[in-house]
Amino acid sequence: MAKRKEENFSSPKNAKRPRQEELEDFDKDGDEDECKGTTLTAAEVGIIESIHLKNFMCHSMLGPFKFGSNVNFVVGNNGSWSAVVRSRLNATSASQVQAILLFQPCGKSAVLTALIVGLGGRAVATNRGSSLKGFVKDGQNSADISITLRNRGDDAFKASVYGNSILIQQHISIDGSRSYKLKSATGSVVSTRKEELIAILDHFNIQFFMKATQLEQMKEDYSYIMETKERTKEQIHQGEERLTELKRQCVEKEERFQSIAGLSTMKTNLESLKHEMAWAVVNEIEKQLNAIRDNIKIGEDRAARLDRKMEEQQVRLNEAEQKYKDIQDKLEKISEETNARAPECMALKADVVAKKRAYNEAEVLYNRSLNEYKALKKDDEQLCKRIEELKKSTDQSLEPERLERQKKISWLKERVKAFQNQENSVNQEIEQFQQAIEKDKEEHGKIKREELDVKHALSYNQRQLKELKDSKTDRLKRFGPNVPALLEAIDDAYRQGHFTYKPVGPLGACIHLRDPELALAIESCLKGLLQAYCCHNHADERVLQALMKRFYLPGTSRPPIIVSEFRNEIYDVRHRAAYHPDFPTVLTALEIDNAVVANSLIDMRGIETVLLIKNNSVARAVMQSQKPPKNCREAFTADGDQVFAGRYYSSENTRPKFLSRDVDSEISDLENEVENKTAQILNLQQHLSALEKDIKHNEELLKRCQLHYKELKMKIRKNISEIRELENIEEHQSVDIATLEDEAQENKSKMKMVEEHMEQQKENMEHLKSLKIEAENKYDAIKFKINQLSELADPLKDELNLADSEVDNQKRGKRHYEEKQKEHLDTLNKKKRELDMKEKELEEKMSQARQICPERIEVEKSASILDKEINRLRQKIQAEHASHGDREEIMRQYQEARETYLDLDSKVRTLKKFIKLLGEIMEHRFKTYQQFRRCLTLRCKLYFDNLLSQRAYCGKMNFDHKNETLSISVQPGEGNKAAFSDMRALSGGERSFSTVCFILSLWSIAESPFRCLDEFDVYMDMVNRRIAMDLILKMADSQRFRQFILLTPQSMSSLPSSKLIRILRMSDPERGQTTLPFRPVTQEEDDDQR
């Protein structure tokens, strides 16, 4: 068996604990042997030299034990469950016992957990608990962890302070708190701060994956530099602001310096500026005059354009009104023709139904006679055949038997005839029952539809009743249950400054009736505008739409929004308003305090042109019997009917919904309607129930009759069959031929009668059929004409609506141009008056300028600039006269201010260059970072694929750097012939092997000085375990400057002999055991023990 170096944690219970000096010498010797036996350099910094645990997890004392510098196997069986029974007795009961099951690991997991926690990791990172206090041994107050890290060579961390090793001691209290002590190789405490530990871990590069690959460090550096860049920009901004102030101060100092020597020059300049100022004022007034003249000329041109547009708009309005009248005339003609044909169509339809029913009844009678004739004809043929047979027969020996048989046949025929009579009677009953059922079902459907209509009306009345009751406490709820909340939200948004002007609405709440009897008429006129809102501009409309989304669900109707510029005055509509001495318009019938509301209703509905006439007949007389009043397009009655010059539309509503004042009366009326409709529904339901009972009863009777009919049919067939059997018996006896001949003669008489009756029925049926076809043709013809008229009317209605809208648009356009013209003419007249005033002012200013400076001079600066310069110059002269300061002091202050300004300007420019250079550098560094990340990713993928190929596996790694995720898929066996599988689909051994390959791939790109892997081979078979072990040892051999700590429950007896491999064997702790002793053994001793 191969030799190896091994440490064994298994020792007799009474064995002596090895001395610390011996363990240190052993570890030191082992490392020296490694260094002497190979030319490769062992790890000098960051690896774990030893670890020691006290009261940690279930161990009272574990270690201290030491790790080799390269490969370390921590070997031992997995943990076992042990039951610890604790008894708790109290004063009242001594029988209560509490049993607690504890998991007792053998020490491998405790070592790994302590390593994570001891180096500053959180409890959740260990997957062993959520809090540090859970790692304190039960019954103890604290736990201690001691970890020694190697600190040698040129890369040592503070070698002069810590020496060749750093001892990290962590103390964990029962309350979950912890403290650190960082000691040097000599045992002296260097620091107790966690920041020092973090600095050590950063220096040794003991980090997680991103940080271990230095990607995270590069990312943090990039972020820090960008923050520095932003801070530098802020400094530049502050410096520029300071530069402005320094420049101003420098200019003031310079002006003060120059003022000492240039006082006389300043006075001369002051006089010159006064001359320029006098003529500058003249220049500016002349410019203003020229501008006013230009504006007047432009205004006159625009007035002419507006006149032309008004004329064009009037032409378009006349054309739209003529088109509207033409379409209206066509539609009325079609409507009159359709109404004239409607009674005839209904009568013809009833005639068609009656003739169809008569024809169907005649057809039933004819078919019944035809069947009877066929049966008689068949009986006649059988009788004739029988008579011929009997005539040929000469044997009269069986006469008595023949007579008996003949008697029975006669009796059976009588019975068949009786059954046939019953069949006819039952058939008639069936037809009667079917007709009764059909009639009841038709009536049932009619009443059902009537019930549905009443239910819809009841539901509408109930909703209206609820809204009215709610509006008693808040009138705004009449316009919708969400209106109060919406108005409150509008107020909040307006206070926060989201609206230019606060929206107005709903418009119905902003108007008041002068005559309450006209409420329904005004509602029928304004319709949805009563719920509308007004906004000043489209920006306010968008804000209001966003607010409405909070109160109105998608798919439900929202109040309309009118966008129109808010004005403080109501339009002057006297020249275009309708007038009648006895009847008001909608505008005059309303009290509107808000000009915005009035102007919106004028724009959208033209309320100044709509008359309100209470009586329907009077409204017809005013609008249709004579020429309508001037400017009046339509009128509304108190019942809500709409009256035009050539047509009349009735209102569907019977009461006002929004504008009624007597809410209690409306509630009372609605409650009565609800009660009436409820009673009506109850009566309809009772009628429906009675009809359903009749239908059910008639259906049961119909089933009985149909069953009886079938039974009669069976009896008839049975008797006829029996007759035929008797008649078909071959008799050699003589028969009474005369009787058969009489029967045949009687049958022929019946056939003749049936045939004659059938001919009559056929003639009647043909006559009824011709009548039916004639009636159907007449009905189809008039129905076709009505449909043609309807098809003609539908597009005309659409055209009428479009023409109506066009008339409204043209009228609004005309009003728009009239108002624009009026406003423009007012502005133009105002400009002309301003021109006269400016010309007078120019004459005065020119006279004043000649007094100051007789000759006119050219001035380039404006009067305002000259005025500022004159004031500043006067102040300087006054200051100079008031105070004559020290010339040297003024010069010194000026030099200091100038030097300070130039120094700061130089610094700002330097910082700007630095910012520009930093931006270029950071762009290059970011590209390098991305390239480095791609290289690491590719290296990891290639290494992973190469490791999987050892077992003829193939796999994929997908890095998502954006979301910081990694997905793996592996295919065992021949990878090119099968699809990749998810890791969950692999067996335990395949998954463990793939996981090892994945971890080794990550190790290949990580720079941490040591790696730990727990139970990597626990689910592998021997082949996979052997390959995985070879891969790990091969990597460890190629990276002797790194440390590998592998935890496994396997014996590791098959490992090759190497000074780089160290085995730490641990045994199961005995119950009650508090210390796990161990001792280093040689590989020969381990072989002998096995």
JSON list of N, CA and C in Angstrom, two decimals, residues 858-898:
[
{"chain": "A", "resi": 858, "resn": "GLU", "atom": "N", "xyz": [-24.93, 110.10, -34.05]},
{"chain": "A", "resi": 858, "resn": "GLU", "atom": "CA", "xyz": [-25.28, 108.68, -34.20]},
{"chain": "A", "resi": 858, "resn": "GLU", "atom": "C", "xyz": [-24.98, 107.94, -32.89]},
{"chain": "A", "resi": 859, "resn": "VAL", "atom": "N", "xyz": [-25.96, 107.21, -32.42]},
{"chain": "A", "resi": 859, "resn": "VAL", "atom": "CA", "xyz": [-25.82, 106.48, -31.15]},
{"chain": "A", "resi": 859, "resn": "VAL", "atom": "C", "xyz": [-26.04, 104.99, -31.43]},
{"chain": "A", "resi": 860, "resn": "GLU", "atom": "N", "xyz": [-25.11, 104.16, -30.92]},
{"chain": "A", "resi": 860, "resn": "GLU", "atom": "CA", "xyz": [-25.23, 102.71, -31.12]},
{"chain": "A", "resi": 860, "resn": "GLU", "atom": "C", "xyz": [-25.85, 102.01, -29.91]},
{"chain": "A", "resi": 861, "resn": "LYS", "atom": "N", "xyz": [-25.58, 102.55, -28.72]},
{"chain": "A", "resi": 861, "resn": "LYS", "atom": "CA", "xyz": [-26.09, 101.92, -27.50]},
{"chain": "A", "resi": 861, "resn": "LYS", "atom": "C", "xyz": [-27.53, 102.32, -27.25]},
{"chain": "A", "resi": 862, "resn": "SER", "atom": "N", "xyz": [-28.22, 101.46, -26.48]},
{"chain": "A", "resi": 862, "resn": "SER", "atom": "CA", "xyz": [-29.60, 101.75, -26.15]},
{"chain": "A", "resi": 862, "resn": "SER", "atom": "C", "xyz": [-29.67, 102.73, -24.98]},
{"chain": "A", "resi": 863, "resn": "ALA", "atom": "N", "xyz": [-30.83, 103.35, -24.79]},
{"chain": "A", "resi": 863, "resn": "ALA", "atom": "CA", "xyz": [-30.99, 104.33, -23.72]},
{"chain": "A", "resi": 863, "resn": "ALA", "atom": "C", "xyz": [-30.82, 103.70, -22.35]},
{"chain": "A", "resi": 864, "resn": "SER", "atom": "N", "xyz": [-31.28, 102.44, -22.18]},
{"chain": "A", "resi": 864, "resn": "SER", "atom": "CA", "xyz": [-31.16, 101.79, -20.87]},
{"chain": "A", "resi": 864, "resn": "SER", "atom": "C", "xyz": [-29.71, 101.55, -20.50]},
{"chain": "A", "resi": 865, "resn": "ILE", "atom": "N", "xyz": [-28.92, 101.11, -21.50]},
{"chain": "A", "resi": 865, "resn": "ILE", "atom": "CA", "xyz": [-27.49, 100.89, -21.23]},
{"chain": "A", "resi": 865, "resn": "ILE", "atom": "C", "xyz": [-26.80, 102.21, -20.92]},
{"chain": "A", "resi": 866, "resn": "LEU", "atom": "N", "xyz": [-27.12, 103.23, -21.69]},
{"chain": "A", "resi": 866, "resn": "LEU", "atom": "CA", "xyz": [-26.51, 104.54, -21.43]},
{"chain": "A", "resi": 866, "resn": "LEU", "atom": "C", "xyz": [-26.91, 105.06, -20.06]},
{"chain": "A", "resi": 867, "resn": "ASP", "atom": "N", "xyz": [-28.16, 104.82, -19.67]},
{"chain": "A", "resi": 867, "resn": "ASP", "atom": "CA", "xyz": [-28.61, 105.29, -18.36]},
{"chain": "A", "resi": 867, "resn": "ASP", "atom": "C", "xyz": [-27.83, 104.59, -17.24]},
{"chain": "A", "resi": 868, "resn": "LYS", "atom": "N", "xyz": [-27.59, 103.29, -17.40]},
{"chain": "A", "resi": 868, "resn": "LYS", "atom": "CA", "xyz": [-26.80, 102.57, -16.38]},
{"chain": "A", "resi": 868, "resn": "LYS", "atom": "C", "xyz": [-25.37, 103.10, -16.33]},
{"chain": "A", "resi": 869, "resn": "GLU", "atom": "N", "xyz": [-24.78, 103.34, -17.51]},
{"chain": "A", "resi": 869, "resn": "GLU", "atom": "CA", "xyz": [-23.40, 103.85, -17.54]},
{"chain": "A", "resi": 869, "resn": "GLU", "atom": "C", "xyz": [-23.33, 105.24, -16.90]},
{"chain": "A", "resi": 870, "resn": "ILE", "atom": "N", "xyz": [-24.32, 106.09, -17.18]},
{"chain": "A", "resi": 870, "resn": "ILE", "atom": "CA", "xyz": [-24.33, 107.44, -16.59]},
{"chain": "A", "resi": 870, "resn": "ILE", "atom": "C", "xyz": [-24.44, 107.35, -15.08]},
{"chain": "A", "resi": 871, "resn": "ASN", "atom": "N", "xyz": [-25.34, 106.48, -14.58]},
{"chain": "A", "resi": 871, "resn": "ASN", "atom": "CA", "xyz": [-25.50, 106.35, -13.13]},
{"chain": "A", "resi": 871, "resn": "ASN", "atom": "C", "xyz": [-24.23, 105.82, -12.48]},
{"chain": "A", "resi": 872, "resn": "ARG", "atom": "N", "xyz": [-23.62, 104.80, -13.10]},
{"chain": "A", "resi": 872, "resn": "ARG", "atom": "CA", "xyz": [-22.39, 104.24, -12.53]},
{"chain": "A", "resi": 872, "resn": "ARG", "atom": "C", "xyz": [-21.28, 105.27, -12.54]},
{"chain": "A", "resi": 873, "resn": "LEU", "atom": "N", "xyz": [-21.18, 106.07, -13.63]},
{"chain": "A", "resi": 873, "resn": "LEU", "atom": "CA", "xyz": [-20.13, 107.08, -13.72]},
{"chain": "A", "resi": 873, "resn": "LEU", "atom": "C", "xyz": [-20.35, 108.18, -12.70]},
{"chain": "A", "resi": 874, "resn": "ARG", "atom": "N", "xyz": [-21.59, 108.57, -12.49]},
{"chain": "A", "resi": 874, "resn": "ARG", "atom": "CA", "xyz": [-21.89, 109.57, -11.47]},
{"chain": "A", "resi": 874, "resn": "ARG", "atom": "C", "xyz": [-21.51, 109.07, -10.08]},
{"chain": "A", "resi": 875, "resn": "GLN", "atom": "N", "xyz": [-21.84, 107.80, -9.81]},
{"chain": "A", "resi": 875, "resn": "GLN", "atom": "CA", "xyz": [-21.49, 107.24, -8.50]},
{"chain": "A", "resi": 875, "resn": "GLN", "atom": "C", "xyz": [-19.97, 107.22, -8.30]},
{"chain": "A", "resi": 876, "resn": "LYS", "atom": "N", "xyz": [-19.26, 106.89, -9.37]},
{"chain": "A", "resi": 876, "resn": "LYS", "atom": "CA", "xyz": [-17.78, 106.88, -9.25]},
{"chain": "A", "resi": 876, "resn": "LYS", "atom": "C", "xyz": [-17.24, 108.28, -8.97]},
{"chain": "A", "resi": 877, "resn": "ILE", "atom": "N", "xyz": [-17.79, 109.23, -9.71]},
{"chain": "A", "resi": 877, "resn": "ILE", "atom": "CA", "xyz": [-17.31, 110.61, -9.51]},
{"chain": "A", "resi": 877, "resn": "ILE", "atom": "C", "xyz": [-17.64, 111.08, -8.10]},
{"chain": "A", "resi": 878, "resn": "GLN", "atom": "N", "xyz": [-18.86, 110.76, -7.63]},
{"chain": "A", "resi": 878, "resn": "GLN", "atom": "CA", "xyz": [-19.24, 111.15, -6.27]},
{"chain": "A", "resi": 878, "resn": "GLN", "atom": "C", "xyz": [-18.37, 110.46, -5.25]},
{"chain": "A", "resi": 879, "resn": "ALA", "atom": "N", "xyz": [-18.13, 109.16, -5.45]},
{"chain": "A", "resi": 879, "resn": "ALA", "atom": "CA", "xyz": [-17.28, 108.42, -4.51]},
{"chain": "A", "resi": 879, "resn": "ALA", "atom": "C", "xyz": [-15.86, 108.98, -4.48]},
{"chain": "A", "resi": 880, "resn": "GLU", "atom": "N", "xyz": [-15.39, 109.34, -5.68]},
{"chain": "A", "resi": 880, "resn": "GLU", "atom": "CA", "xyz": [-14.03, 109.89, -5.76]},
{"chain": "A", "resi": 880, "resn": "GLU", "atom": "C", "xyz": [-13.95, 111.23, -5.05]},
{"chain": "A", "resi": 881, "resn": "HIS", "atom": "N", "xyz": [-14.99, 112.06, -5.24]},
{"chain": "A", "resi": 881, "resn": "HIS", "atom": "CA", "xyz": [-15.00, 113.35, -4.54]},
{"chain": "A", "resi": 881, "resn": "HIS", "atom": "C", "xyz": [-15.17, 113.15, -3.05]},
{"chain": "A", "resi": 882, "resn": "ALA", "atom": "N", "xyz": [-15.97, 112.17, -2.62]},
{"chain": "A", "resi": 882, "resn": "ALA", "atom": "CA", "xyz": [-16.23, 111.98, -1.18]},
{"chain": "A", "resi": 882, "resn": "ALA", "atom": "C", "xyz": [-15.04, 111.38, -0.46]},
{"chain": "A", "resi": 883, "resn": "SER", "atom": "N", "xyz": [-14.27, 110.56, -1.13]},
{"chain": "A", "resi": 883, "resn": "SER", "atom": "CA", "xyz": [-13.18, 109.87, -0.44]},
{"chain": "A", "resi": 883, "resn": "SER", "atom": "C", "xyz": [-11.99, 109.73, -1.37]},
{"chain": "A", "resi": 884, "resn": "HIS", "atom": "N", "xyz": [-10.89, 110.21, -0.94]},
{"chain": "A", "resi": 884, "resn": "HIS", "atom": "CA", "xyz": [-9.63, 110.01, -1.68]},
{"chain": "A", "resi": 884, "resn": "HIS", "atom": "C", "xyz": [-8.78, 109.04, -0.89]},
{"chain": "A", "resi": 885, "resn": "GLY", "atom": "N", "xyz": [-8.83, 107.79, -1.22]},
{"chain": "A", "resi": 885, "resn": "GLY", "atom": "CA", "xyz": [-8.08, 106.76, -0.50]},
{"chain": "A", "resi": 885, "resn": "GLY", "atom": "C", "xyz": [-6.61, 106.75, -0.87]},
{"chain": "A", "resi": 886, "resn": "ASP", "atom": "N", "xyz": [-5.83, 105.81, -0.15]},
{"chain": "A", "resi": 886, "resn": "ASP", "atom": "CA", "xyz": [-4.41, 105.66, -0.39]},
{"chain": "A", "resi": 886, "resn": "ASP", "atom": "C", "xyz": [-4.21, 104.99, -1.74]},
{"chain": "A", "resi": 887, "resn": "ARG", "atom": "N", "xyz": [-3.43, 105.61, -2.61]},
{"chain": "A", "resi": 887, "resn": "ARG", "atom": "CA", "xyz": [-3.20, 105.09, -3.97]},
{"chain": "A", "resi": 887, "resn": "ARG", "atom": "C", "xyz": [-2.52, 103.74, -3.93]},
{"chain": "A", "resi": 888, "resn": "GLU", "atom": "N", "xyz": [-1.50, 103.57, -3.00]},
{"chain": "A", "resi": 888, "resn": "GLU", "atom": "CA", "xyz": [-0.76, 102.31, -2.91]},
{"chain": "A", "resi": 888, "resn": "GLU", "atom": "C", "xyz": [-1.67, 101.17, -2.45]},
{"chain": "A", "resi": 889, "resn": "GLU", "atom": "N", "xyz": [-2.54, 101.47, -1.46]},
{"chain": "A", "resi": 889, "resn": "GLU", "atom": "CA", "xyz": [-3.45, 100.44, -0.96]},
{"chain": "A", "resi": 889, "resn": "GLU", "atom": "C", "xyz": [-4.41, 99.98, -2.05]},
{"chain": "A", "resi": 890, "resn": "ILE", "atom": "N", "xyz": [-4.91, 100.95, -2.83]},
{"chain": "A", "resi": 890, "resn": "ILE", "atom": "CA", "xyz": [-5.83, 100.59, -3.92]},
{"chain": "A", "resi": 890, "resn": "ILE", "atom": "C", "xyz": [-5.11, 99.72, -4.94]},
{"chain": "A", "resi": 891, "resn": "MET", "atom": "N", "xyz": [-3.85, 100.05, -5.25]},
{"chain": "A", "resi": 891, "resn": "MET", "atom": "CA", "xyz": [-3.08, 99.24, -6.21]},
{"chain": "A", "resi": 891, "resn": "MET", "atom": "C", "xyz": [-2.84, 97.85, -5.67]},
{"chain": "A", "resi": 892, "resn": "ARG", "atom": "N", "xyz": [-2.51, 97.77, -4.34]},
{"chain": "A", "resi": 892, "resn": "ARG", "atom": "CA", "xyz": [-2.27, 96.43, -3.75]},
{"chain": "A", "resi": 892, "resn": "ARG", "atom": "C", "xyz": [-3.53, 95.56, -3.78]},
{"chain": "A", "resi": 893, "resn": "GLN", "atom": "N", "xyz": [-4.70, 96.14, -3.44]},
{"chain": "A", "resi": 893, "resn": "GLN", "atom": "CA", "xyz": [-5.96, 95.37, -3.46]},
{"chain": "A", "resi": 893, "resn": "GLN", "atom": "C", "xyz": [-6.28, 94.89, -4.88]},
{"chain": "A", "resi": 894, "resn": "TYR", "atom": "N", "xyz": [-5.99, 95.77, -5.85]},
{"chain": "A", "resi": 894, "resn": "TYR", "atom": "CA", "xyz": [-6.25, 95.39, -7.23]},
{"chain": "A", "resi": 894, "resn": "TYR", "atom": "C", "xyz": [-5.37, 94.22, -7.65]},
{"chain": "A", "resi": 895, "resn": "GLN", "atom": "N", "xyz": [-4.07, 94.25, -7.27]},
{"chain": "A", "resi": 895, "resn": "GLN", "atom": "CA", "xyz": [-3.15, 93.18, -7.65]},
{"chain": "A", "resi": 895, "resn": "GLN", "atom": "C", "xyz": [-3.55, 91.86, -6.97]},
{"chain": "A", "resi": 896, "resn": "GLU", "atom": "N", "xyz": [-3.94, 91.93, -5.70]},
{"chain": "A", "resi": 896, "resn": "GLU", "atom": "CA", "xyz": [-4.34, 90.71, -4.99]},
{"chain": "A", "resi": 896, "resn": "GLU", "atom": "C", "xyz": [-5.60, 90.10, -5.62]},
{"chain": "A", "resi": 897, "resn": "ALA", "atom": "N", "xyz": [-6.57, 90.95, -5.92]},
{"chain": "A", "resi": 897, "resn": "ALA", "atom": "CA", "xyz": [-7.80, 90.43, -6.54]},
{"chain": "A", "resi": 897, "resn": "ALA", "atom": "C", "xyz": [-7.51, 89.81, -7.89]},
{"chain": "A", "resi": 898, "resn": "ARG", "atom": "N", "xyz": [-6.62, 90.43, -8.66]},
{"chain": "A", "resi": 898, "resn": "ARG", "atom": "CA", "xyz": [-6.30, 89.89, -10.00]},
{"chain": "A", "resi": 898, "resn": "ARG", "atom": "C", "xyz": [-5.56, 88.56, -9.89]}
]
